[in-house]
């Protein structure tokens, strides 16, 4: 797979869910396996691109034997810090991870004991990594930085995906329906629709995630070629 418009870019891919600790033994996370993000990183590396994977809660077997750089993180804030440290003007950030939207307001340093029938816990909103990346792009004048998001939805896929694309000022967003067991979280398969900020829409029905990864990279490469010509 030749990707001439991506050949000089630093490819930063995030994968997996993040973990928010409640106490030393309990935590909150989600069903993201990291398979999609790892597949994208694999495809980018095989295409000869400078590839970096920022991995959250991803099975170690999925990461074993990789020849590209991997940064392991735990929480959403950890992932944000890792992304911020790697962003540069000539990068492509593909946020395939599913960072936790909320974290615990208070983290106990010792295991919380079972004392009553109810346990009241307060959650606080985590920073949005793509939103923060978009701010960095603007503030640092990273005009060549390409931001690609993912929208995993259970309903109104197009509405929510396009809303996130505009709200976060992204170049593109990859939307996938996770309401069925056949695709999305934990599955080796996915079906995806890519929405670009120039109005272009590309769709691929059910396919292996490794083929979805190639589809995403090829379409980003084509998109970059088109905007360079304008």
mmCIF file with all atom_site columns, C-alpha atoms in Angstrom:
data_model
loop_
_atom_site.group_PDB
_atom_site.id
_atom_site.type_symbol
_atom_site.label_atom_id
_atom_site.label_alt_id
_atom_site.label_comp_id
_atom_site.label_asym_id
_atom_site.label_entity_id
_atom_site.label_seq_id
_atom_site.pdbx_PDB_ins_code
_atom_site.Cartn_x
_atom_site.Cartn_y
_atom_site.Cartn_z
_atom_site.occupancy
_atom_site.B_iso_or_equiv
_atom_site.pdbx_formal_charge
_atom_site.auth_seq_id
_atom_site.auth_comp_id
_atom_site.auth_asym_id
_atom_site.auth_atom_id
_atom_site.pdbx_PDB_model_num
ATOM 1   C CA . UNK A 1 1   ? 0.000   0.000   0.000  1.00 0.00 ? 1   UNK A CA 1
ATOM 2   C CA . UNK A 1 2   ? 1.543   3.279   -1.154 1.00 0.00 ? 2   UNK A CA 1
ATOM 3   C CA . UNK A 1 3   ? 0.559   6.414   0.744  1.00 0.00 ? 3   UNK A CA 1
ATOM 4   C CA . UNK A 1 4   ? 2.577   9.192   -0.862 1.00 0.00 ? 4   UNK A CA 1
ATOM 5   C CA . UNK A 1 5   ? 0.762   12.089  0.826  1.00 0.00 ? 5   UNK A CA 1
ATOM 6   C CA . UNK A 1 6   ? 1.294   10.557  4.263  1.00 0.00 ? 6   UNK A CA 1
ATOM 7   C CA . UNK A 1 7   ? 4.885   9.504   3.642  1.00 0.00 ? 7   UNK A CA 1
ATOM 8   C CA . UNK A 1 8   ? 6.462   12.444  5.479  1.00 0.00 ? 8   UNK A CA 1
ATOM 9   C CA . UNK A 1 9   ? 3.961   12.606  8.337  1.00 0.00 ? 9   UNK A CA 1
ATOM 10  C CA . UNK A 1 10  ? 4.283   11.325  11.884 1.00 0.00 ? 10  UNK A CA 1
ATOM 11  C CA . UNK A 1 11  ? 1.357   8.944   12.426 1.00 0.00 ? 11  UNK A CA 1
ATOM 12  C CA . UNK A 1 12  ? 0.042   9.002   15.996 1.00 0.00 ? 12  UNK A CA 1
ATOM 13  C CA . UNK A 1 13  ? -2.640  6.410   16.736 1.00 0.00 ? 13  UNK A CA 1
ATOM 14  C CA . UNK A 1 14  ? -4.442  5.864   20.031 1.00 0.00 ? 14  UNK A CA 1
ATOM 15  C CA . UNK A 1 15  ? -6.084  2.574   20.934 1.00 0.00 ? 15  UNK A CA 1
ATOM 16  C CA . UNK A 1 16  ? -8.168  0.946   23.644 1.00 0.00 ? 16  UNK A CA 1
ATOM 17  C CA . UNK A 1 17  ? -10.179 2.198   26.546 1.00 0.00 ? 17  UNK A CA 1
ATOM 18  C CA . UNK A 1 18  ? -8.747  4.048   29.505 1.00 0.00 ? 18  UNK A CA 1
ATOM 19  C CA . UNK A 1 19  ? -8.951  3.076   33.170 1.00 0.00 ? 19  UNK A CA 1
ATOM 20  C CA . UNK A 1 20  ? -10.140 5.390   35.930 1.00 0.00 ? 20  UNK A CA 1
ATOM 21  C CA . UNK A 1 21  ? -9.236  4.137   39.400 1.00 0.00 ? 21  UNK A CA 1
ATOM 22  C CA . UNK A 1 22  ? -11.645 4.282   42.358 1.00 0.00 ? 22  UNK A CA 1
ATOM 23  C CA . UNK A 1 23  ? -9.335  2.609   44.859 1.00 0.00 ? 23  UNK A CA 1
ATOM 24  C CA . UNK A 1 24  ? -6.283  0.310   44.563 1.00 0.00 ? 24  UNK A CA 1
ATOM 25  C CA . UNK A 1 25  ? -8.422  -2.643  43.353 1.00 0.00 ? 25  UNK A CA 1
ATOM 26  C CA . UNK A 1 26  ? -11.477 -1.126  41.651 1.00 0.00 ? 26  UNK A CA 1
ATOM 27  C CA . UNK A 1 27  ? -11.718 0.873   38.471 1.00 0.00 ? 27  UNK A CA 1
ATOM 28  C CA . UNK A 1 28  ? -14.036 2.004   35.682 1.00 0.00 ? 28  UNK A CA 1
ATOM 29  C CA . UNK A 1 29  ? -13.433 1.342   31.992 1.00 0.00 ? 29  UNK A CA 1
ATOM 30  C CA . UNK A 1 30  ? -15.340 0.392   28.825 1.00 0.00 ? 30  UNK A CA 1
ATOM 31  C CA . UNK A 1 31  ? -15.541 -2.442  26.285 1.00 0.00 ? 31  UNK A CA 1
ATOM 32  C CA . UNK A 1 32  ? -13.013 -1.055  23.800 1.00 0.00 ? 32  UNK A CA 1
ATOM 33  C CA . UNK A 1 33  ? -10.483 -3.775  22.908 1.00 0.00 ? 33  UNK A CA 1
ATOM 34  C CA . UNK A 1 34  ? -8.030  -1.575  21.026 1.00 0.00 ? 34  UNK A CA 1
ATOM 35  C CA . UNK A 1 35  ? -8.166  -3.842  17.966 1.00 0.00 ? 35  UNK A CA 1
ATOM 36  C CA . UNK A 1 36  ? -9.108  -1.023  15.585 1.00 0.00 ? 36  UNK A CA 1
ATOM 37  C CA . UNK A 1 37  ? -6.327  1.301   16.736 1.00 0.00 ? 37  UNK A CA 1
ATOM 38  C CA . UNK A 1 38  ? -3.708  -1.451  16.671 1.00 0.00 ? 38  UNK A CA 1
ATOM 39  C CA . UNK A 1 39  ? -4.849  -2.442  13.166 1.00 0.00 ? 39  UNK A CA 1
ATOM 40  C CA . UNK A 1 40  ? -4.399  1.151   11.986 1.00 0.00 ? 40  UNK A CA 1
ATOM 41  C CA . UNK A 1 41  ? -0.933  1.364   13.535 1.00 0.00 ? 41  UNK A CA 1
ATOM 42  C CA . UNK A 1 42  ? -0.006  -1.977  11.930 1.00 0.00 ? 42  UNK A CA 1
ATOM 43  C CA . UNK A 1 43  ? -1.188  -0.797  8.515  1.00 0.00 ? 43  UNK A CA 1
ATOM 44  C CA . UNK A 1 44  ? 0.659   2.504   8.824  1.00 0.00 ? 44  UNK A CA 1
ATOM 45  C CA . UNK A 1 45  ? 3.903   0.801   9.814  1.00 0.00 ? 45  UNK A CA 1
ATOM 46  C CA . UNK A 1 46  ? 3.615   -1.760  7.015  1.00 0.00 ? 46  UNK A CA 1
ATOM 47  C CA . UNK A 1 47  ? 3.160   1.148   4.587  1.00 0.00 ? 47  UNK A CA 1
ATOM 48  C CA . UNK A 1 48  ? 6.528   2.485   5.734  1.00 0.00 ? 48  UNK A CA 1
ATOM 49  C CA . UNK A 1 49  ? 5.165   5.370   7.780  1.00 0.00 ? 49  UNK A CA 1
ATOM 50  C CA . UNK A 1 50  ? 6.668   6.797   10.975 1.00 0.00 ? 50  UNK A CA 1
ATOM 51  C CA . UNK A 1 51  ? 4.230   5.209   13.423 1.00 0.00 ? 51  UNK A CA 1
ATOM 52  C CA . UNK A 1 52  ? 3.561   5.680   17.133 1.00 0.00 ? 52  UNK A CA 1
ATOM 53  C CA . UNK A 1 53  ? 0.833   3.899   19.102 1.00 0.00 ? 53  UNK A CA 1
ATOM 54  C CA . UNK A 1 54  ? -0.531  5.311   22.362 1.00 0.00 ? 54  UNK A CA 1
ATOM 55  C CA . UNK A 1 55  ? -2.217  2.324   23.998 1.00 0.00 ? 55  UNK A CA 1
ATOM 56  C CA . UNK A 1 56  ? -4.650  2.382   26.873 1.00 0.00 ? 56  UNK A CA 1
ATOM 57  C CA . UNK A 1 57  ? -6.320  -0.764  28.195 1.00 0.00 ? 57  UNK A CA 1
ATOM 58  C CA . UNK A 1 58  ? -5.192  -3.098  25.390 1.00 0.00 ? 58  UNK A CA 1
ATOM 59  C CA . UNK A 1 59  ? -4.483  -6.829  25.742 1.00 0.00 ? 59  UNK A CA 1
ATOM 60  C CA . UNK A 1 60  ? -0.716  -7.327  25.861 1.00 0.00 ? 60  UNK A CA 1
ATOM 61  C CA . UNK A 1 61  ? -1.004  -10.068 23.226 1.00 0.00 ? 61  UNK A CA 1
ATOM 62  C CA . UNK A 1 62  ? -2.239  -7.476  20.729 1.00 0.00 ? 62  UNK A CA 1
ATOM 63  C CA . UNK A 1 63  ? 0.883   -5.406  21.366 1.00 0.00 ? 63  UNK A CA 1
ATOM 64  C CA . UNK A 1 64  ? 3.402   -8.222  21.400 1.00 0.00 ? 64  UNK A CA 1
ATOM 65  C CA . UNK A 1 65  ? 6.105   -8.183  18.727 1.00 0.00 ? 65  UNK A CA 1
ATOM 66  C CA . UNK A 1 66  ? 5.336   -4.748  17.329 1.00 0.00 ? 66  UNK A CA 1
ATOM 67  C CA . UNK A 1 67  ? 8.295   -2.956  15.767 1.00 0.00 ? 67  UNK A CA 1
ATOM 68  C CA . UNK A 1 68  ? 6.888   0.566   16.038 1.00 0.00 ? 68  UNK A CA 1
ATOM 69  C CA . UNK A 1 69  ? 7.010   2.674   19.204 1.00 0.00 ? 69  UNK A CA 1
ATOM 70  C CA . UNK A 1 70  ? 4.295   2.073   21.805 1.00 0.00 ? 70  UNK A CA 1
ATOM 71  C CA . UNK A 1 71  ? 3.494   4.347   24.745 1.00 0.00 ? 71  UNK A CA 1
ATOM 72  C CA . UNK A 1 72  ? 1.345   2.684   27.401 1.00 0.00 ? 72  UNK A CA 1
ATOM 73  C CA . UNK A 1 73  ? -1.057  4.837   29.410 1.00 0.00 ? 73  UNK A CA 1
ATOM 74  C CA . UNK A 1 74  ? -3.693  4.238   32.068 1.00 0.00 ? 74  UNK A CA 1
ATOM 75  C CA . UNK A 1 75  ? -6.206  7.068   32.456 1.00 0.00 ? 75  UNK A CA 1
ATOM 76  C CA . UNK A 1 76  ? -7.741  9.575   30.069 1.00 0.00 ? 76  UNK A CA 1
ATOM 77  C CA . UNK A 1 77  ? -5.549  12.323  31.494 1.00 0.00 ? 77  UNK A CA 1
ATOM 78  C CA . UNK A 1 78  ? -2.493  10.094  30.966 1.00 0.00 ? 78  UNK A CA 1
ATOM 79  C CA . UNK A 1 79  ? -3.522  9.618   27.341 1.00 0.00 ? 79  UNK A CA 1
ATOM 80  C CA . UNK A 1 80  ? -4.062  13.348  26.916 1.00 0.00 ? 80  UNK A CA 1
ATOM 81  C CA . UNK A 1 81  ? -0.572  14.081  28.256 1.00 0.00 ? 81  UNK A CA 1
ATOM 82  C CA . UNK A 1 82  ? 0.962   11.495  25.927 1.00 0.00 ? 82  UNK A CA 1
ATOM 83  C CA . UNK A 1 83  ? -0.868  12.902  22.895 1.00 0.00 ? 83  UNK A CA 1
ATOM 84  C CA . UNK A 1 84  ? 0.075   16.499  23.751 1.00 0.00 ? 84  UNK A CA 1
ATOM 85  C CA . UNK A 1 85  ? 3.737   15.512  24.078 1.00 0.00 ? 85  UNK A CA 1
ATOM 86  C CA . UNK A 1 86  ? 3.723   13.962  20.587 1.00 0.00 ? 86  UNK A CA 1
ATOM 87  C CA . UNK A 1 87  ? 1.729   16.502  18.580 1.00 0.00 ? 87  UNK A CA 1
ATOM 88  C CA . UNK A 1 88  ? 3.625   18.486  15.977 1.00 0.00 ? 88  UNK A CA 1
ATOM 89  C CA . UNK A 1 89  ? 2.854   20.434  12.832 1.00 0.00 ? 89  UNK A CA 1
ATOM 90  C CA . UNK A 1 90  ? 3.467   17.565  10.441 1.00 0.00 ? 90  UNK A CA 1
ATOM 91  C CA . UNK A 1 91  ? 1.518   14.839  12.227 1.00 0.00 ? 91  UNK A CA 1
ATOM 92  C CA . UNK A 1 92  ? -1.645  12.841  11.714 1.00 0.00 ? 92  UNK A CA 1
ATOM 93  C CA . UNK A 1 93  ? -3.489  12.013  14.934 1.00 0.00 ? 93  UNK A CA 1
ATOM 94  C CA . UNK A 1 94  ? -5.993  9.167   14.666 1.00 0.00 ? 94  UNK A CA 1
ATOM 95  C CA . UNK A 1 95  ? -7.930  8.915   17.920 1.00 0.00 ? 95  UNK A CA 1
ATOM 96  C CA . UNK A 1 96  ? -9.215  5.353   17.651 1.00 0.00 ? 96  UNK A CA 1
ATOM 97  C CA . UNK A 1 97  ? -9.134  4.972   21.441 1.00 0.00 ? 97  UNK A CA 1
ATOM 98  C CA . UNK A 1 98  ? -12.218 5.181   23.628 1.00 0.00 ? 98  UNK A CA 1
ATOM 99  C CA . UNK A 1 99  ? -11.091 7.354   26.549 1.00 0.00 ? 99  UNK A CA 1
ATOM 100 C CA . UNK A 1 100 ? -13.374 7.355   29.583 1.00 0.00 ? 100 UNK A CA 1
ATOM 101 C CA . UNK A 1 101 ? -15.591 10.443  29.551 1.00 0.00 ? 101 UNK A CA 1
ATOM 102 C CA . UNK A 1 102 ? -15.677 10.612  33.341 1.00 0.00 ? 102 UNK A CA 1
ATOM 103 C CA . UNK A 1 103 ? -13.403 9.847   36.270 1.00 0.00 ? 103 UNK A CA 1
ATOM 104 C CA . UNK A 1 104 ? -13.952 9.576   40.016 1.00 0.00 ? 104 UNK A CA 1
ATOM 105 C CA . UNK A 1 105 ? -13.852 12.850  41.906 1.00 0.00 ? 105 UNK A CA 1
ATOM 106 C CA . UNK A 1 106 ? -12.131 11.165  44.827 1.00 0.00 ? 106 UNK A CA 1
ATOM 107 C CA . UNK A 1 107 ? -9.714  8.223   44.605 1.00 0.00 ? 107 UNK A CA 1
ATOM 108 C CA . UNK A 1 108 ? -9.208  6.255   47.785 1.00 0.00 ? 108 UNK A CA 1
ATOM 109 C CA . UNK A 1 109 ? -5.651  5.261   48.669 1.00 0.00 ? 109 UNK A CA 1
ATOM 110 C CA . UNK A 1 110 ? -6.978  2.135   50.402 1.00 0.00 ? 110 UNK A CA 1
ATOM 111 C CA . UNK A 1 111 ? -9.600  -0.422  49.409 1.00 0.00 ? 111 UNK A CA 1
ATOM 112 C CA . UNK A 1 112 ? -13.103 0.875   50.124 1.00 0.00 ? 112 UNK A CA 1
ATOM 113 C CA . UNK A 1 113 ? -14.851 -1.434  52.587 1.00 0.00 ? 113 UNK A CA 1
ATOM 114 C CA . UNK A 1 114 ? -18.386 -2.727  52.135 1.00 0.00 ? 114 UNK A CA 1
ATOM 115 C CA . UNK A 1 115 ? -20.246 -0.977  54.946 1.00 0.00 ? 115 UNK A CA 1
ATOM 116 C CA . UNK A 1 116 ? -23.723 -0.141  53.657 1.00 0.00 ? 116 UNK A CA 1
ATOM 117 C CA . UNK A 1 117 ? -26.274 -1.071  50.980 1.00 0.00 ? 117 UNK A CA 1
ATOM 118 C CA . UNK A 1 118 ? -25.451 2.035   48.947 1.00 0.00 ? 118 UNK A CA 1
ATOM 119 C CA . UNK A 1 119 ? -22.237 3.737   47.929 1.00 0.00 ? 119 UNK A CA 1
ATOM 120 C CA . UNK A 1 120 ? -22.494 7.272   46.591 1.00 0.00 ? 120 UNK A CA 1
ATOM 121 C CA . UNK A 1 121 ? -19.768 8.148   44.108 1.00 0.00 ? 121 UNK A CA 1
ATOM 122 C CA . UNK A 1 122 ? -19.279 11.450  42.302 1.00 0.00 ? 122 UNK A CA 1
ATOM 123 C CA . UNK A 1 123 ? -17.982 11.465  38.743 1.00 0.00 ? 123 UNK A CA 1
ATOM 124 C CA . UNK A 1 124 ? -16.320 14.434  37.075 1.00 0.00 ? 124 UNK A CA 1
ATOM 125 C CA . UNK A 1 125 ? -15.967 15.049  33.356 1.00 0.00 ? 125 UNK A CA 1
ATOM 126 C CA . UNK A 1 126 ? -12.596 14.224  31.816 1.00 0.00 ? 126 UNK A CA 1
ATOM 127 C CA . UNK A 1 127 ? -10.929 16.532  29.288 1.00 0.00 ? 127 UNK A CA 1
ATOM 128 C CA . UNK A 1 128 ? -11.736 15.783  25.655 1.00 0.00 ? 128 UNK A CA 1
ATOM 129 C CA . UNK A 1 129 ? -8.478  14.748  23.972 1.00 0.00 ? 129 UNK A CA 1
ATOM 130 C CA . UNK A 1 130 ? -9.507  15.717  20.453 1.00 0.00 ? 130 UNK A CA 1
ATOM 131 C CA . UNK A 1 131 ? -10.907 19.043  21.614 1.00 0.00 ? 131 UNK A CA 1
ATOM 132 C CA . UNK A 1 132 ? -7.656  19.786  23.426 1.00 0.00 ? 132 UNK A CA 1
ATOM 133 C CA . UNK A 1 133 ? -5.664  18.718  20.363 1.00 0.00 ? 133 UNK A CA 1
ATOM 134 C CA . UNK A 1 134 ? -7.728  21.051  18.204 1.00 0.00 ? 134 UNK A CA 1
ATOM 135 C CA . UNK A 1 135 ? -6.908  23.932  20.555 1.00 0.00 ? 135 UNK A CA 1
ATOM 136 C CA . UNK A 1 136 ? -3.205  23.094  20.351 1.00 0.00 ? 136 UNK A CA 1
ATOM 137 C CA . UNK A 1 137 ? -3.416  23.020  16.554 1.00 0.00 ? 137 UNK A CA 1
ATOM 138 C CA . UNK A 1 138 ? -4.890  26.515  16.551 1.00 0.00 ? 138 UNK A CA 1
ATOM 139 C CA . UNK A 1 139 ? -2.707  28.034  19.284 1.00 0.00 ? 139 UNK A CA 1
ATOM 140 C CA . UNK A 1 140 ? 0.550   26.593  17.919 1.00 0.00 ? 140 UNK A CA 1
ATOM 141 C CA . UNK A 1 141 ? -0.337  27.297  14.279 1.00 0.00 ? 141 UNK A CA 1
ATOM 142 C CA . UNK A 1 142 ? 0.042   23.614  13.424 1.00 0.00 ? 142 UNK A CA 1
ATOM 143 C CA . UNK A 1 143 ? -1.673  24.132  10.079 1.00 0.00 ? 143 UNK A CA 1
ATOM 144 C CA . UNK A 1 144 ? -0.453  20.795  8.710  1.00 0.00 ? 144 UNK A CA 1
ATOM 145 C CA . UNK A 1 145 ? -1.639  18.761  11.706 1.00 0.00 ? 145 UNK A CA 1
ATOM 146 C CA . UNK A 1 146 ? -4.466  16.430  10.641 1.00 0.00 ? 146 UNK A CA 1
ATOM 147 C CA . UNK A 1 147 ? -6.980  15.394  13.301 1.00 0.00 ? 147 UNK A CA 1
ATOM 148 C CA . UNK A 1 148 ? -9.044  12.248  12.811 1.00 0.00 ? 148 UNK A CA 1
ATOM 149 C CA . UNK A 1 149 ? -11.640 11.173  15.328 1.00 0.00 ? 149 UNK A CA 1
ATOM 150 C CA . UNK A 1 150 ? -13.834 8.135   15.906 1.00 0.00 ? 150 UNK A CA 1
ATOM 151 C CA . UNK A 1 151 ? -17.515 8.133   16.779 1.00 0.00 ? 151 UNK A CA 1
ATOM 152 C CA . UNK A 1 152 ? -18.744 4.854   18.226 1.00 0.00 ? 152 UNK A CA 1
ATOM 153 C CA . UNK A 1 153 ? -22.511 5.226   18.460 1.00 0.00 ? 153 UNK A CA 1
ATOM 154 C CA . UNK A 1 154 ? -25.536 3.045   19.158 1.00 0.00 ? 154 UNK A CA 1
ATOM 155 C CA . UNK A 1 155 ? -28.059 5.307   17.380 1.00 0.00 ? 155 UNK A CA 1
ATOM 156 C CA . UNK A 1 156 ? -28.292 8.374   15.104 1.00 0.00 ? 156 UNK A CA 1
ATOM 157 C CA . UNK A 1 157 ? -24.814 7.608   13.786 1.00 0.00 ? 157 UNK A CA 1
ATOM 158 C CA . UNK A 1 158 ? -24.564 10.275  11.099 1.00 0.00 ? 158 UNK A CA 1
ATOM 159 C CA . UNK A 1 159 ? -26.072 13.019  13.258 1.00 0.00 ? 159 UNK A CA 1
ATOM 160 C CA . UNK A 1 160 ? -23.680 12.486  16.153 1.00 0.00 ? 160 UNK A CA 1
ATOM 161 C CA . UNK A 1 161 ? -20.640 11.913  13.942 1.00 0.00 ? 161 UNK A CA 1
ATOM 162 C CA . UNK A 1 162 ? -21.112 15.114  11.942 1.00 0.00 ? 162 UNK A CA 1
ATOM 163 C CA . UNK A 1 163 ? -21.849 16.986  15.163 1.00 0.00 ? 163 UNK A CA 1
ATOM 164 C CA . UNK A 1 164 ? -18.529 15.855  16.668 1.00 0.00 ? 164 UNK A CA 1
ATOM 165 C CA . UNK A 1 165 ? -16.695 16.619  13.423 1.00 0.00 ? 165 UNK A CA 1
ATOM 166 C CA . UNK A 1 166 ? -17.845 20.239  13.531 1.00 0.00 ? 166 UNK A CA 1
ATOM 167 C CA . UNK A 1 167 ? -17.733 20.747  17.304 1.00 0.00 ? 167 UNK A CA 1
ATOM 168 C CA . UNK A 1 168 ? -14.137 19.559  17.618 1.00 0.00 ? 168 UNK A CA 1
ATOM 169 C CA . UNK A 1 169 ? -12.990 21.141  14.339 1.00 0.00 ? 169 UNK A CA 1
ATOM 170 C CA . UNK A 1 170 ? -11.677 17.836  12.977 1.00 0.00 ? 170 UNK A CA 1
ATOM 171 C CA . UNK A 1 171 ? -10.502 17.049  9.466  1.00 0.00 ? 171 UNK A CA 1
ATOM 172 C CA . UNK A 1 172 ? -12.430 13.793  9.449  1.00 0.00 ? 172 UNK A CA 1
ATOM 173 C CA . UNK A 1 173 ? -14.308 11.403  11.674 1.00 0.00 ? 173 UNK A CA 1
ATOM 174 C CA . UNK A 1 174 ? -14.750 7.632   11.372 1.00 0.00 ? 174 UNK A CA 1
ATOM 175 C CA . UNK A 1 175 ? -18.208 6.581   12.508 1.00 0.00 ? 175 UNK A CA 1
ATOM 176 C CA . UNK A 1 176 ? -19.137 3.044   13.457 1.00 0.00 ? 176 UNK A CA 1
ATOM 177 C CA . UNK A 1 177 ? -22.284 1.460   14.858 1.00 0.00 ? 177 UNK A CA 1
ATOM 178 C CA . UNK A 1 178 ? -21.537 -0.473  18.058 1.00 0.00 ? 178 UNK A CA 1
ATOM 179 C CA . UNK A 1 179 ? -25.124 -1.482  18.778 1.00 0.00 ? 179 UNK A CA 1
ATOM 180 C CA . UNK A 1 180 ? -24.600 -5.001  17.408 1.00 0.00 ? 180 UNK A CA 1
ATOM 181 C CA . UNK A 1 181 ? -22.212 -7.777  18.406 1.00 0.00 ? 181 UNK A CA 1
ATOM 182 C CA . UNK A 1 182 ? -21.145 -8.389  14.792 1.00 0.00 ? 182 UNK A CA 1
ATOM 183 C CA . UNK A 1 183 ? -18.997 -5.269  14.623 1.00 0.00 ? 183 UNK A CA 1
ATOM 184 C CA . UNK A 1 184 ? -17.343 -2.640  16.787 1.00 0.00 ? 184 UNK A CA 1
ATOM 185 C CA . UNK A 1 185 ? -16.091 -3.305  20.305 1.00 0.00 ? 185 UNK A CA 1
ATOM 186 C CA . UNK A 1 186 ? -14.253 -6.619  20.863 1.00 0.00 ? 186 UNK A CA 1
ATOM 187 C CA . UNK A 1 187 ? -15.090 -7.930  17.381 1.00 0.00 ? 187 UNK A CA 1
ATOM 188 C CA . UNK A 1 188 ? -12.501 -8.520  14.634 1.00 0.00 ? 188 UNK A CA 1
ATOM 189 C CA . UNK A 1 189 ? -14.941 -6.890  12.217 1.00 0.00 ? 189 UNK A CA 1
ATOM 190 C CA . UNK A 1 190 ? -16.209 -3.387  11.745 1.00 0.00 ? 190 UNK A CA 1
ATOM 191 C CA . UNK A 1 191 ? -18.208 -1.285  9.319  1.00 0.00 ? 191 UNK A CA 1
ATOM 192 C CA . UNK A 1 192 ? -17.357 2.336   8.970  1.00 0.00 ? 192 UNK A CA 1
ATOM 193 C CA . UNK A 1 193 ? -18.360 5.616   7.398  1.00 0.00 ? 193 UNK A CA 1
ATOM 194 C CA . UNK A 1 194 ? -15.798 8.404   7.106  1.00 0.00 ? 194 UNK A CA 1
ATOM 195 C CA . UNK A 1 195 ? -17.053 11.986  7.090  1.00 0.00 ? 195 UNK A CA 1
ATOM 196 C CA . UNK A 1 196 ? -14.579 14.652  5.938  1.00 0.00 ? 196 UNK A CA 1
ATOM 197 C CA . UNK A 1 197 ? -14.894 18.344  6.754  1.00 0.00 ? 197 UNK A CA 1
ATOM 198 C CA . UNK A 1 198 ? -15.054 19.160  3.039  1.00 0.00 ? 198 UNK A CA 1
ATOM 199 C CA . UNK A 1 199 ? -18.314 17.181  2.822  1.00 0.00 ? 199 UNK A CA 1
ATOM 200 C CA . UNK A 1 200 ? -16.841 14.005  1.339  1.00 0.00 ? 200 UNK A CA 1
ATOM 201 C CA . UNK A 1 201 ? -18.303 10.742  2.639  1.00 0.00 ? 201 UNK A CA 1
ATOM 202 C CA . UNK A 1 202 ? -16.740 7.299   2.265  1.00 0.00 ? 202 UNK A CA 1
ATOM 203 C CA . UNK A 1 203 ? -18.333 4.066   3.465  1.00 0.00 ? 203 UNK A CA 1
ATOM 204 C CA . UNK A 1 204 ? -17.155 0.480   3.869  1.00 0.00 ? 204 UNK A CA 1
ATOM 205 C CA . UNK A 1 205 ? -19.554 -2.241  4.963  1.00 0.00 ? 205 UNK A CA 1
ATOM 206 C CA . UNK A 1 206 ? -18.625 -5.166  7.182  1.00 0.00 ? 206 UNK A CA 1
ATOM 207 C CA . UNK A 1 207 ? -14.932 -6.024  6.871  1.00 0.00 ? 207 UNK A CA 1
ATOM 208 C CA . UNK A 1 208 ? -12.020 -7.173  8.992  1.00 0.00 ? 208 UNK A CA 1
ATOM 209 C CA . UNK A 1 209 ? -10.520 -4.367  11.052 1.00 0.00 ? 209 UNK A CA 1
ATOM 210 C CA . UNK A 1 210 ? -7.168  -4.794  9.281  1.00 0.00 ? 210 UNK A CA 1
ATOM 211 C CA . UNK A 1 211 ? -8.964  -4.011  5.999  1.00 0.00 ? 211 UNK A CA 1
ATOM 212 C CA . UNK A 1 212 ? -10.870 -1.140  7.604  1.00 0.00 ? 212 UNK A CA 1
ATOM 213 C CA . UNK A 1 213 ? -7.490  0.265   8.716  1.00 0.00 ? 213 UNK A CA 1
ATOM 214 C CA . UNK A 1 214 ? -6.171  0.266   5.138  1.00 0.00 ? 214 UNK A CA 1
ATOM 215 C CA . UNK A 1 215 ? -9.415  1.845   3.930  1.00 0.00 ? 215 UNK A CA 1
ATOM 216 C CA . UNK A 1 216 ? -9.065  4.678   6.459  1.00 0.00 ? 216 UNK A CA 1
ATOM 217 C CA . UNK A 1 217 ? -5.426  5.391   5.639  1.00 0.00 ? 217 UNK A CA 1
ATOM 218 C CA . UNK A 1 218 ? -5.986  5.278   1.868  1.00 0.00 ? 218 UNK A CA 1
ATOM 219 C CA . UNK A 1 219 ? -8.870  7.731   2.106  1.00 0.00 ? 219 UNK A CA 1
ATOM 220 C CA . UNK A 1 220 ? -6.914  10.108  4.348  1.00 0.00 ? 220 UNK A CA 1
ATOM 221 C CA . UNK A 1 221 ? -4.041  9.957   1.870  1.00 0.00 ? 221 UNK A CA 1
ATOM 222 C CA . UNK A 1 222 ? -6.417  10.780  -1.002 1.00 0.00 ? 222 UNK A CA 1
ATOM 223 C CA . UNK A 1 223 ? -7.979  13.614  1.012  1.00 0.00 ? 223 UNK A CA 1
ATOM 224 C CA . UNK A 1 224 ? -4.550  15.155  1.658  1.00 0.00 ? 224 UNK A CA 1
ATOM 225 C CA . UNK A 1 225 ? -3.758  14.994  -2.051 1.00 0.00 ? 225 UNK A CA 1
ATOM 226 C CA . UNK A 1 226 ? -7.001  16.780  -2.887 1.00 0.00 ? 226 UNK A CA 1
ATOM 227 C CA . UNK A 1 227 ? -6.544  19.625  -0.397 1.00 0.00 ? 227 UNK A CA 1
ATOM 228 C CA . UNK A 1 228 ? -2.929  20.115  -1.508 1.00 0.00 ? 228 UNK A CA 1
ATOM 229 C CA . UNK A 1 229 ? -4.123  20.658  -5.063 1.00 0.00 ? 229 UNK A CA 1
ATOM 230 C CA . UNK A 1 230 ? -6.465  23.477  -4.021 1.00 0.00 ? 230 UNK A CA 1
#
